[in-house]
Amino acid sequence: MNIVLAEQLSLDSVEYDPIAHLNLLFSHPSTVSSVGRVSSTLQRHKDELTKSIDSLETAQAYGPDSSLERMQSAQAELASLFQRIESVRNRALQTERDITIMTADIKRLDGTKRNLTHSMTALKRLQMLTTAYDQLRGLAKTRQYRECAGLLQAVLQLMRHFNSYRSIEQIAVLSRNVSELQRELLEQVCEDFELAFAKGEVAARRGMLAEACLVMDALGEQAKARLITWYVNTELREYRSVFRGNDEAGSLDNIGRRYAWFRRMLQTHEGEHAAIFPAHWRINETLSMAFCDGTREDFKGILEKSMRRTDGGTKKIDVNLLLSCLQETMDFEQSLERRFSSEVRASIDTLSSADDRVSNFNGSISVAFEPYLSLWVESQDKTLAGMIPKYKSQPLIPPDEEFSPQAVIPSAIELFHFYKLTLSQCAKLSTGERLLDLAKTLAKYLDEYAQQVLFTLLQRGGPQGPPVQDIILVLNTADFWHTNANQLEDNIKKRIDPEMASKVDLSTQADTFMGVASAAVLALVHKVEVDCEPAWREMKNTNWSRMESVSDHSSYVSELLKNVNGKTAEILPLVVKPQYARAFCDHLVENIANSYISNVVQCRPVCEVGAEQMLLDKYILTKAFENLLAFHNTNYPAPGTPSDPNAPPPPPPPASYIKRVNQSMTKIDPLLKTLQVRPSPPEGLVQAYLNLIGDCSDANFKRILELKGVPKKDHSHLLELFSVHRDGAGVGRTLVQNSPLLTPLFASMGSGISIGGGIAPGFATAGHHASQGSGNVTSRFDAATSLGEKLLSAARDMSTTEREGATSGEGATTTASDKARINENLRNIGNFFRRDIGALGARFGKRDITPTGAGHD
């Protein structure tokens, strides 16, 4: 049955599958016996296909319509086509030859006609040229210049047609005669002008002279330049003789006489001579530029002579006279520029072929003064040097004004307007080297103002520091100048020459003012720290070694929070910008955390219950400090005060601030948690120290034992256990050599220095504490030393103690090198401070206390 079905399958099917076919044929073992039959059937089918293919190939090759016959037929037709193409090409060539023979005579006739026409045109032009030349010679003799101008243009135009025929003798002679006639006309016109001006007959002969200018126009640029040069020299001859030959008339004191003389001369020119010259000659502008060029050279010589003494030394020019002359010169230049600016500019310097420039009167004379503007810059330097001491002694608030949180010290506004006026004035005088010198001078006194005025104000007030209002004014002023220093730099770069713009840099001054702002913030922090001293004393007076139970919080915590919140509520509403309020809170929390650690050390010995109480107190303080920023928002009631139950709740403090508070306060935990561990069993205390403190210092571990009040007889055993566990396998790799928390703390104890919160080191590391895993402990505030001295010492050297001989009260005397070092450190502090609170998203320099027009000229 399978064999029958298999035979019914077509081997010619497109989708034929031999495997399926074989499986169908031999689907059972019993069908294997039919293999021979299947094989013979396939062989027969193969033979039949072979015979069919052979027969088809034979029919295709030798049949009546075979491909071979078709190829032979195509080749024969292609050869016939090529023969016809060649025949057509030969006939076309023959036709072209026949046409050329037929039109050869016509071409010769056309060439003859063109030559004849060209010859007739040349003869006609030659006749016209000869006639025009004769007429021009006659008109020149009779001085009929208007007709001469038109005829001369025709003669010169006709003569250009014969430039290629100058090899012909008659044409060459005629060309020489025309050139000679041009020269005679030039000399004749110049002579007429000279006679008319010499005899004072300009008015009578004005018409003839105006027509003569038309002739000079026709003669070309060189002829016109000669006449203009002569006229300019004639008009300025009196000026040169009067102001160059007379020292008194040519001095700087009589600079106004020069310009008055030229105005009169220009008025005379326009009334009597302007009508003579064609308008497109722009004689008045050329005359003005020649006057400016000559006057500029005169001033250069006068100024050089004024700077020389008979003994070979140098002397100073009166700066006021120099500025007066320069201002008068610039006014004169601007009057000329306004006079000629509406006219179409062209190249007017025809007096010198080597100088082809467009007239621009701005700076045409005043450029002579620029090398001497350094005297003016020096004058501004002296003026500013006198202003700084005056600003130091001025009151911060005028007597007739009240304090405002947005207020700026009046001297800053005065200095700003002085800078604005001086910059505007210098930009009018020079936009080159002198403006750059002025920028350096302004930068110098910005540093002086920051250090000698603002920073000095923070040194007043003795141990208590200056009043809060004074610190707020310094903060506002530093922020004001930080913004305006950047805008001042941009303003100078817009005005100065482009190649010098890269040399203008006031960024260091802006950083200096930011350093002063950070010092002001830390001075505000110090005001809070001073109020916290009673609370710290109460903490140190508590008997922490015999505490038996833990309460909600210690008594000193209430006093501390009362003082911190009270002083913060007084300070923060006065701080206008939120970024400074945030910086104040950050540094306040940081300093209180450092003070807390140092006071823990001074409370020794501390028992385990006492350490637990301290840890709880720390938690209470941390939660309270998270709400400090709320005092800055005056739209909501301050924390701890009664409020309207229907009023909306105040916004929560920023998450970044809460994180910062917890980072600052959490660094206390390792010490307190270590103190909570009982000394028995001793292995527990050692492991707690290694896990929590995590350093290898025997001295630090011994200090911890002393702080816990462990008897000294047990120290040696505990130190041995500490060495064993410290050096144990896998432990030493996780320890530091000295703990950044304990090392400075116990180093201060060992040197006999009392420990507590302080402003000076905090000032020296502004913006740095938050980046540390554990905080540094700072030197205690000492009532015997003023806040001003601490600030000055910190700014003078961020890591050293105060210089010997520093005086109390208003601060220490500084040398020139001290000033440079203080400015450099203030800039560094400003950079730290800006980076420290840059995450707030607030841009420094967005002032809201700048007077109208600040930063713009």
mmCIF file of N, CA, C and O in Angstrom, residues 235-317:
data_model
loop_
_atom_site.group_PDB
_atom_site.id
_atom_site.type_symbol
_atom_site.label_atom_id
_atom_site.label_comp_id
_atom_site.label_asym_id
_atom_site.label_seq_id
_atom_site.Cartn_x
_atom_site.Cartn_y
_atom_site.Cartn_z
ATOM 1 N N GLU A 235 46.033 127.821 4.726
ATOM 2 C CA GLU A 235 45.101 128.174 5.791
ATOM 3 C C GLU A 235 45.707 127.960 7.175
ATOM 4 O O GLU A 235 45.391 128.704 8.120
ATOM 5 N N LEU A 236 46.569 126.962 7.326
ATOM 6 C CA LEU A 236 47.140 126.650 8.641
ATOM 7 C C LEU A 236 48.498 127.302 8.873
ATOM 8 O O LEU A 236 49.105 127.084 9.928
ATOM 9 N N ARG A 237 48.978 128.093 7.908
ATOM 10 C CA ARG A 237 50.295 128.717 8.063
ATOM 11 C C ARG A 237 50.319 129.655 9.266
ATOM 12 O O ARG A 237 51.256 129.657 10.072
ATOM 13 N N GLU A 238 49.282 130.438 9.423
ATOM 14 C CA GLU A 238 49.223 131.362 10.557
ATOM 15 C C GLU A 238 49.170 130.601 11.880
ATOM 16 O O GLU A 238 49.830 130.980 12.855
ATOM 17 N N TYR A 239 48.391 129.539 11.927
ATOM 18 C CA TYR A 239 48.276 128.733 13.152
ATOM 19 C C TYR A 239 49.637 128.183 13.567
ATOM 20 O O TYR A 239 50.019 128.243 14.739
ATOM 21 N N ARG A 240 50.370 127.645 12.608
ATOM 22 C CA ARG A 240 51.674 127.059 12.919
ATOM 23 C C ARG A 240 52.670 128.117 13.370
ATOM 24 O O ARG A 240 53.464 127.884 14.287
ATOM 25 N N SER A 241 52.631 129.268 12.743
ATOM 26 C CA SER A 241 53.582 130.321 13.120
ATOM 27 C C SER A 241 53.275 130.881 14.508
ATOM 28 O O SER A 241 54.179 131.203 15.274
ATOM 29 N N VAL A 242 51.987 130.993 14.844
ATOM 30 C CA VAL A 242 51.615 131.588 16.134
ATOM 31 C C VAL A 242 51.841 130.603 17.273
ATOM 32 O O VAL A 242 52.459 130.933 18.300
ATOM 33 N N PHE A 243 51.363 129.369 17.141
ATOM 34 C CA PHE A 243 51.346 128.440 18.265
ATOM 35 C C PHE A 243 52.576 127.548 18.348
ATOM 36 O O PHE A 243 52.790 126.893 19.367
ATOM 37 N N ARG A 244 53.366 127.503 17.281
ATOM 38 C CA ARG A 244 54.607 126.739 17.367
ATOM 39 C C ARG A 244 55.804 127.627 17.662
ATOM 40 O O ARG A 244 56.788 127.185 18.226
ATOM 41 N N GLY A 245 55.728 128.867 17.263
ATOM 42 C CA GLY A 245 56.875 129.752 17.454
ATOM 43 C C GLY A 245 56.817 130.545 18.731
ATOM 44 O O GLY A 245 57.711 131.353 19.005
ATOM 45 N N ASN A 246 55.782 130.346 19.560
ATOM 46 C CA ASN A 246 55.615 131.125 20.782
ATOM 47 C C ASN A 246 55.349 130.157 21.922
ATOM 48 O O ASN A 246 54.334 129.468 21.939
ATOM 49 N N ASP A 247 56.262 130.106 22.885
ATOM 50 C CA ASP A 247 56.104 129.160 23.991
ATOM 51 C C ASP A 247 54.870 129.459 24.823
ATOM 52 O O ASP A 247 54.187 128.557 25.302
ATOM 53 N N GLU A 248 54.573 130.750 24.993
ATOM 54 C CA GLU A 248 53.414 131.105 25.812
ATOM 55 C C GLU A 248 52.114 130.720 25.123
ATOM 56 O O GLU A 248 51.232 130.114 25.729
ATOM 57 N N ALA A 249 51.979 131.076 23.823
ATOM 58 C CA ALA A 249 50.757 130.750 23.098
ATOM 59 C C ALA A 249 50.596 129.245 22.914
ATOM 60 O O ALA A 249 49.479 128.725 22.877
ATOM 61 N N GLY A 250 51.718 128.523 22.793
ATOM 62 C CA GLY A 250 51.643 127.090 22.548
ATOM 63 C C GLY A 250 51.599 126.245 23.793
ATOM 64 O O GLY A 250 51.572 125.019 23.702
ATOM 65 N N SER A 251 51.582 126.854 24.982
ATOM 66 C CA SER A 251 51.578 126.085 26.223
ATOM 67 C C SER A 251 50.215 125.451 26.458
ATOM 68 O O SER A 251 49.211 125.802 25.841
ATOM 69 N N LEU A 252 50.197 124.511 27.429
ATOM 70 C CA LEU A 252 48.940 123.843 27.753
ATOM 71 C C LEU A 252 47.918 124.797 28.346
ATOM 72 O O LEU A 252 46.714 124.580 28.228
ATOM 73 N N ASP A 253 48.406 125.860 28.984
ATOM 74 C CA ASP A 253 47.473 126.826 29.580
ATOM 75 C C ASP A 253 46.601 127.498 28.529
ATOM 76 O O ASP A 253 45.479 127.923 28.831
ATOM 77 N N ASN A 254 47.111 127.612 27.305
ATOM 78 C CA ASN A 254 46.392 128.314 26.233
ATOM 79 C C ASN A 254 45.820 127.346 25.204
ATOM 80 O O ASN A 254 45.652 127.708 24.031
ATOM 81 N N ILE A 255 45.517 126.140 25.663
ATOM 82 C CA ILE A 255 45.013 125.156 24.711
ATOM 83 C C ILE A 255 43.667 125.586 24.126
ATOM 84 O O ILE A 255 43.356 125.303 22.968
ATOM 85 N N GLY A 256 42.882 126.321 24.899
ATOM 86 C CA GLY A 256 41.599 126.790 24.391
ATOM 87 C C GLY A 256 41.733 127.772 23.236
ATOM 88 O O GLY A 256 40.858 127.844 22.365
ATOM 89 N N ARG A 257 42.850 128.538 23.237
ATOM 90 C CA ARG A 257 43.058 129.496 22.143
ATOM 91 C C ARG A 257 43.250 128.774 20.813
ATOM 92 O O ARG A 257 42.858 129.284 19.764
ATOM 93 N N ARG A 258 43.883 127.605 20.856
ATOM 94 C CA ARG A 258 44.074 126.837 19.613
ATOM 95 C C ARG A 258 42.724 126.480 18.995
ATOM 96 O O ARG A 258 42.509 126.673 17.791
ATOM 97 N N TYR A 259 41.856 125.938 19.834
ATOM 98 C CA TYR A 259 40.572 125.496 19.302
ATOM 99 C C TYR A 259 39.704 126.683 18.909
ATOM 100 O O TYR A 259 38.938 126.603 17.927
ATOM 101 N N ALA A 260 39.805 127.786 19.630
ATOM 102 C CA ALA A 260 39.050 128.983 19.243
ATOM 103 C C ALA A 260 39.546 129.517 17.907
ATOM 104 O O ALA A 260 38.744 129.936 17.044
ATOM 105 N N TRP A 261 40.869 129.489 17.714
ATOM 106 C CA TRP A 261 41.415 129.965 16.434
ATOM 107 C C TRP A 261 40.904 129.095 15.289
ATOM 108 O O TRP A 261 40.513 129.618 14.232
ATOM 109 N N PHE A 262 40.909 127.785 15.487
ATOM 110 C CA PHE A 262 40.474 126.910 14.392
ATOM 111 C C PHE A 262 38.988 127.087 14.105
ATOM 112 O O PHE A 262 38.580 127.050 12.936
ATOM 113 N N ARG A 263 38.194 127.282 15.122
ATOM 114 C CA ARG A 263 36.766 127.494 14.876
ATOM 115 C C ARG A 263 36.542 128.763 14.051
ATOM 116 O O ARG A 263 35.686 128.780 13.147
ATOM 117 N N ARG A 264 37.301 129.809 14.365
ATOM 118 C CA ARG A 264 37.176 131.035 13.561
ATOM 119 C C ARG A 264 37.639 130.796 12.128
ATOM 120 O O ARG A 264 37.001 131.246 11.171
ATOM 121 N N MET A 265 38.745 130.084 11.989
ATOM 122 C CA MET A 265 39.258 129.808 10.650
ATOM 123 C C MET A 265 38.280 128.954 9.851
ATOM 124 O O MET A 265 38.043 129.190 8.659
ATOM 125 N N LEU A 266 37.671 127.935 10.503
ATOM 126 C CA LEU A 266 36.710 127.083 9.818
ATOM 127 C C LEU A 266 35.466 127.874 9.440
ATOM 128 O O LEU A 266 34.874 127.650 8.362
ATOM 129 N N GLN A 267 35.084 128.797 10.277
ATOM 130 C CA GLN A 267 33.935 129.656 9.950
ATOM 131 C C GLN A 267 34.258 130.531 8.739
ATOM 132 O O GLN A 267 33.411 130.723 7.846
ATOM 133 N N THR A 268 35.480 131.067 8.691
ATOM 134 C CA THR A 268 35.909 131.862 7.527
ATOM 135 C C THR A 268 35.934 131.009 6.270
ATOM 136 O O THR A 268 35.494 131.444 5.190
ATOM 137 N N HIS A 269 36.424 129.803 6.398
ATOM 138 C CA HIS A 269 36.465 128.903 5.234
ATOM 139 C C HIS A 269 35.060 128.656 4.691
ATOM 140 O O HIS A 269 34.830 128.749 3.483
ATOM 141 N N GLU A 270 34.135 128.354 5.569
ATOM 142 C CA GLU A 270 32.791 128.051 5.099
ATOM 143 C C GLU A 270 32.085 129.280 4.549
ATOM 144 O O GLU A 270 31.250 129.179 3.652
ATOM 145 N N GLY A 271 32.446 130.458 5.056
ATOM 146 C CA GLY A 271 31.790 131.658 4.556
ATOM 147 C C GLY A 271 32.378 132.183 3.262
ATOM 148 O O GLY A 271 31.650 132.751 2.429
ATOM 149 N N GLU A 272 33.688 131.994 3.059
ATOM 150 C CA GLU A 272 34.347 132.627 1.910
ATOM 151 C C GLU A 272 34.914 131.634 0.905
ATOM 152 O O GLU A 272 34.967 131.931 -0.288
ATOM 153 N N HIS A 273 35.356 130.474 1.382
ATOM 154 C CA HIS A 273 36.096 129.578 0.489
ATOM 155 C C HIS A 273 35.365 128.286 0.159
ATOM 156 O O HIS A 273 35.715 127.621 -0.824
ATOM 157 N N ALA A 274 34.415 127.880 0.981
ATOM 158 C CA ALA A 274 33.785 126.571 0.778
ATOM 159 C C ALA A 274 33.113 126.469 -0.572
ATOM 160 O O ALA A 274 33.091 125.394 -1.199
ATOM 161 N N ALA A 275 32.557 127.599 -1.084
ATOM 162 C CA ALA A 275 31.856 127.558 -2.369
ATOM 163 C C ALA A 275 32.803 127.340 -3.539
ATOM 164 O O ALA A 275 32.372 126.967 -4.631
ATOM 165 N N ILE A 276 34.086 127.575 -3.340
ATOM 166 C CA ILE A 276 35.050 127.403 -4.434
ATOM 167 C C ILE A 276 35.249 125.928 -4.750
ATOM 168 O O ILE A 276 35.334 125.537 -5.929
ATOM 169 N N PHE A 277 35.313 125.114 -3.743
ATOM 170 C CA PHE A 277 35.683 123.714 -3.921
ATOM 171 C C PHE A 277 34.431 122.839 -4.055
ATOM 172 O O PHE A 277 33.420 123.094 -3.410
ATOM 173 N N PRO A 278 34.487 121.807 -4.897
ATOM 174 C CA PRO A 278 33.350 120.886 -5.025
ATOM 175 C C PRO A 278 33.052 120.218 -3.674
ATOM 176 O O PRO A 278 33.960 119.957 -2.875
ATOM 177 N N ALA A 279 31.782 119.932 -3.441
ATOM 178 C CA ALA A 279 31.373 119.366 -2.148
ATOM 179 C C ALA A 279 31.991 117.991 -1.897
ATOM 180 O O ALA A 279 32.333 117.656 -0.751
ATOM 181 N N HIS A 280 32.162 117.204 -2.977
ATOM 182 C CA HIS A 280 32.687 115.856 -2.763
ATOM 183 C C HIS A 280 34.173 115.852 -2.415
ATOM 184 O O HIS A 280 34.726 114.817 -2.068
ATOM 185 N N TRP A 281 34.839 117.023 -2.508
ATOM 186 C CA TRP A 281 36.231 117.093 -2.075
ATOM 187 C C TRP A 281 36.328 117.073 -0.540
ATOM 188 O O TRP A 281 37.376 116.747 -0.009
ATOM 189 N N ARG A 282 35.266 117.452 0.161
ATOM 190 C CA ARG A 282 35.219 117.465 1.618
ATOM 191 C C ARG A 282 36.416 118.222 2.206
ATOM 192 O O ARG A 282 37.146 117.736 3.080
ATOM 193 N N ILE A 283 36.604 119.443 1.699
ATOM 194 C CA ILE A 283 37.736 120.258 2.114
ATOM 195 C C ILE A 283 37.663 120.569 3.613
ATOM 196 O O ILE A 283 38.684 120.563 4.306
ATOM 197 N N ASN A 284 36.455 120.835 4.127
ATOM 198 C CA ASN A 284 36.348 121.178 5.540
ATOM 199 C C ASN A 284 36.797 120.033 6.442
ATOM 200 O O ASN A 284 37.470 120.228 7.452
ATOM 201 N N GLU A 285 36.474 118.807 6.077
ATOM 202 C CA GLU A 285 36.886 117.646 6.877
ATOM 203 C C GLU A 285 38.386 117.415 6.760
ATOM 204 O O GLU A 285 39.060 117.093 7.753
ATOM 205 N N THR A 286 38.903 117.576 5.544
ATOM 206 C CA THR A 286 40.348 117.424 5.352
ATOM 207 C C THR A 286 41.107 118.490 6.132
ATOM 208 O O THR A 286 42.138 118.210 6.763
ATOM 209 N N LEU A 287 40.605 119.708 6.116
ATOM 210 C CA LEU A 287 41.231 120.798 6.853
ATOM 211 C C LEU A 287 41.212 120.510 8.356
ATOM 212 O O LEU A 287 42.198 120.740 9.070
ATOM 213 N N SER A 288 40.095 119.983 8.854
ATOM 214 C CA SER A 288 39.987 119.660 10.277
ATOM 215 C C SER A 288 40.945 118.549 10.671
ATOM 216 O O SER A 288 41.592 118.607 11.727
ATOM 217 N N MET A 289 41.049 117.513 9.833
ATOM 218 C CA MET A 289 41.952 116.422 10.158
ATOM 219 C C MET A 289 43.402 116.873 10.137
ATOM 220 O O MET A 289 44.215 116.463 10.984
ATOM 221 N N ALA A 290 43.768 117.762 9.187
ATOM 222 C CA ALA A 290 45.131 118.288 9.148
ATOM 223 C C ALA A 290 45.428 119.102 10.399
ATOM 224 O O ALA A 290 46.525 119.024 10.976
ATOM 225 N N PHE A 291 44.447 119.887 10.862
ATOM 226 C CA PHE A 291 44.620 120.644 12.087
ATOM 227 C C PHE A 291 44.829 119.702 13.275
ATOM 228 O O PHE A 291 45.706 119.931 14.120
ATOM 229 N N CYS A 292 44.034 118.623 13.341
ATOM 230 C CA CYS A 292 44.160 117.669 14.447
ATOM 231 C C CYS A 292 45.514 116.972 14.416
ATOM 232 O O CYS A 292 46.152 116.788 15.476
ATOM 233 N N ASP A 293 45.967 116.588 13.231
ATOM 234 C CA ASP A 293 47.268 115.921 13.132
ATOM 235 C C ASP A 293 48.386 116.842 13.605
ATOM 236 O O ASP A 293 49.282 116.429 14.361
ATOM 237 N N GLY A 294 48.360 118.085 13.159
ATOM 238 C CA GLY A 294 49.396 119.026 13.573
ATOM 239 C C GLY A 294 49.338 119.337 15.055
ATOM 240 O O GLY A 294 50.376 119.414 15.736
ATOM 241 N N THR A 295 48.128 119.513 15.573
ATOM 242 C CA THR A 295 47.970 119.817 16.996
ATOM 243 C C THR A 295 48.428 118.636 17.850
ATOM 244 O O THR A 295 49.044 118.823 18.912
ATOM 245 N N ARG A 296 48.133 117.423 17.411
ATOM 246 C CA ARG A 296 48.569 116.244 18.154
ATOM 247 C C ARG A 296 50.090 116.209 18.287
ATOM 248 O O ARG A 296 50.635 115.951 19.367
ATOM 249 N N GLU A 297 50.785 116.475 17.176
ATOM 250 C CA GLU A 297 52.250 116.477 17.224
ATOM 251 C C GLU A 297 52.761 117.603 18.117
ATOM 252 O O GLU A 297 53.760 117.435 18.829
ATOM 253 N N ASP A 298 52.092 118.758 18.085
ATOM 254 C CA ASP A 298 52.494 119.855 18.971
ATOM 255 C C ASP A 298 52.375 119.438 20.433
ATOM 256 O O ASP A 298 53.280 119.697 21.242
ATOM 257 N N PHE A 299 51.255 118.799 20.791
ATOM 258 C CA PHE A 299 51.039 118.413 22.176
ATOM 259 C C PHE A 299 52.053 117.362 22.630
ATOM 260 O O PHE A 299 52.479 117.363 23.789
ATOM 261 N N LYS A 300 52.409 116.468 21.733
ATOM 262 C CA LYS A 300 53.420 115.477 22.103
ATOM 263 C C LYS A 300 54.722 116.165 22.489
ATOM 264 O O LYS A 300 55.364 115.817 23.491
ATOM 265 N N GLY A 301 55.128 117.148 21.685
ATOM 266 C CA GLY A 301 56.357 117.869 21.997
ATOM 267 C C GLY A 301 56.233 118.685 23.267
ATOM 268 O O GLY A 301 57.170 118.732 24.089
ATOM 269 N N ILE A 302 55.090 119.332 23.467
ATOM 270 C CA ILE A 302 54.894 120.156 24.671
ATOM 271 C C ILE A 302 54.927 119.288 25.925
ATOM 272 O O ILE A 302 55.558 119.645 26.934
ATOM 273 N N LEU A 303 54.248 118.134 25.869
ATOM 274 C CA LEU A 303 54.199 117.261 27.039
ATOM 275 C C LEU A 303 55.571 116.660 27.345
ATOM 276 O O LEU A 303 55.960 116.547 28.514
ATOM 277 N N GLU A 304 56.305 116.292 26.323
ATOM 278 C CA GLU A 304 57.655 115.768 26.542
ATOM 279 C C GLU A 304 58.546 116.842 27.161
ATOM 280 O O GLU A 304 59.333 116.582 28.075
ATOM 281 N N LYS A 305 58.413 118.071 26.662
ATOM 282 C CA LYS A 305 59.215 119.177 27.190
ATOM 283 C C LYS A 305 58.819 119.499 28.622
ATOM 284 O O LYS A 305 59.662 119.824 29.465
ATOM 285 N N SER A 306 57.533 119.391 28.922
ATOM 286 C CA SER A 306 57.062 119.691 30.273
ATOM 287 C C SER A 306 57.560 118.672 31.284
ATOM 288 O O SER A 306 57.676 118.980 32.465
ATOM 289 N N MET A 307 57.844 117.459 30.826
ATOM 290 C CA MET A 307 58.301 116.414 31.732
ATOM 291 C C MET A 307 59.810 116.458 31.959
ATOM 292 O O MET A 307 60.337 115.723 32.788
ATOM 293 N N ARG A 308 60.522 117.306 31.194
ATOM 294 C CA ARG A 308 61.979 117.399 31.335
ATOM 295 C C ARG A 308 62.355 118.632 32.122
ATOM 296 O O ARG A 308 61.760 119.699 31.984
ATOM 297 N N ARG A 309 63.403 118.499 32.957
ATOM 298 C CA ARG A 309 63.940 119.634 33.686
ATOM 299 C C ARG A 309 65.312 119.988 33.122
ATOM 300 O O ARG A 309 65.956 119.197 32.439
ATOM 301 N N THR A 310 65.753 121.133 33.410
ATOM 302 C CA THR A 310 67.047 121.580 32.886
ATOM 303 C C THR A 310 68.200 120.760 33.438
ATOM 304 O O THR A 310 69.252 120.650 32.814
ATOM 305 N N ASP A 311 68.022 120.165 34.638
ATOM 306 C CA ASP A 311 69.092 119.356 35.227
ATOM 307 C C ASP A 311 69.050 117.909 34.777
ATOM 308 O O ASP A 311 69.783 117.071 35.305
ATOM 309 N N GLY A 312 68.214 117.620 33.783
ATOM 310 C CA GLY A 312 68.143 116.266 33.232
ATOM 311 C C GLY A 312 67.200 115.352 33.948
ATOM 312 O O GLY A 312 66.985 114.223 33.519
ATOM 313 N N GLY A 313 66.568 115.805 35.045
ATOM 314 C CA GLY A 313 65.618 114.981 35.765
ATOM 315 C C GLY A 313 64.233 115.091 35.165
ATOM 316 O O GLY A 313 64.057 115.508 34.018
ATOM 317 N N THR A 314 63.249 114.678 35.933
ATOM 318 C CA THR A 314 61.863 114.755 35.472
ATOM 319 C C THR A 314 61.047 115.542 36.479
ATOM 320 O O THR A 314 61.377 115.601 37.663
ATOM 321 N N LYS A 315 60.002 116.152 36.024
ATOM 322 C CA LYS A 315 59.090 116.868 36.905
ATOM 323 C C LYS A 315 57.670 116.467 36.561
ATOM 324 O O LYS A 315 57.383 115.980 35.471
ATOM 325 N N LYS A 316 56.785 116.690 37.468
ATOM 326 C CA LYS A 316 55.403 116.284 37.310
ATOM 327 C C LYS A 316 54.584 117.409 36.683
ATOM 328 O O LYS A 316 54.734 118.578 37.034
ATOM 329 N N ILE A 317 53.734 117.009 35.741
ATOM 330 C CA ILE A 317 52.774 117.952 35.183
ATOM 331 C C ILE A 317 51.624 118.094 36.168
ATOM 332 O O ILE A 317 51.241 117.137 36.844
#
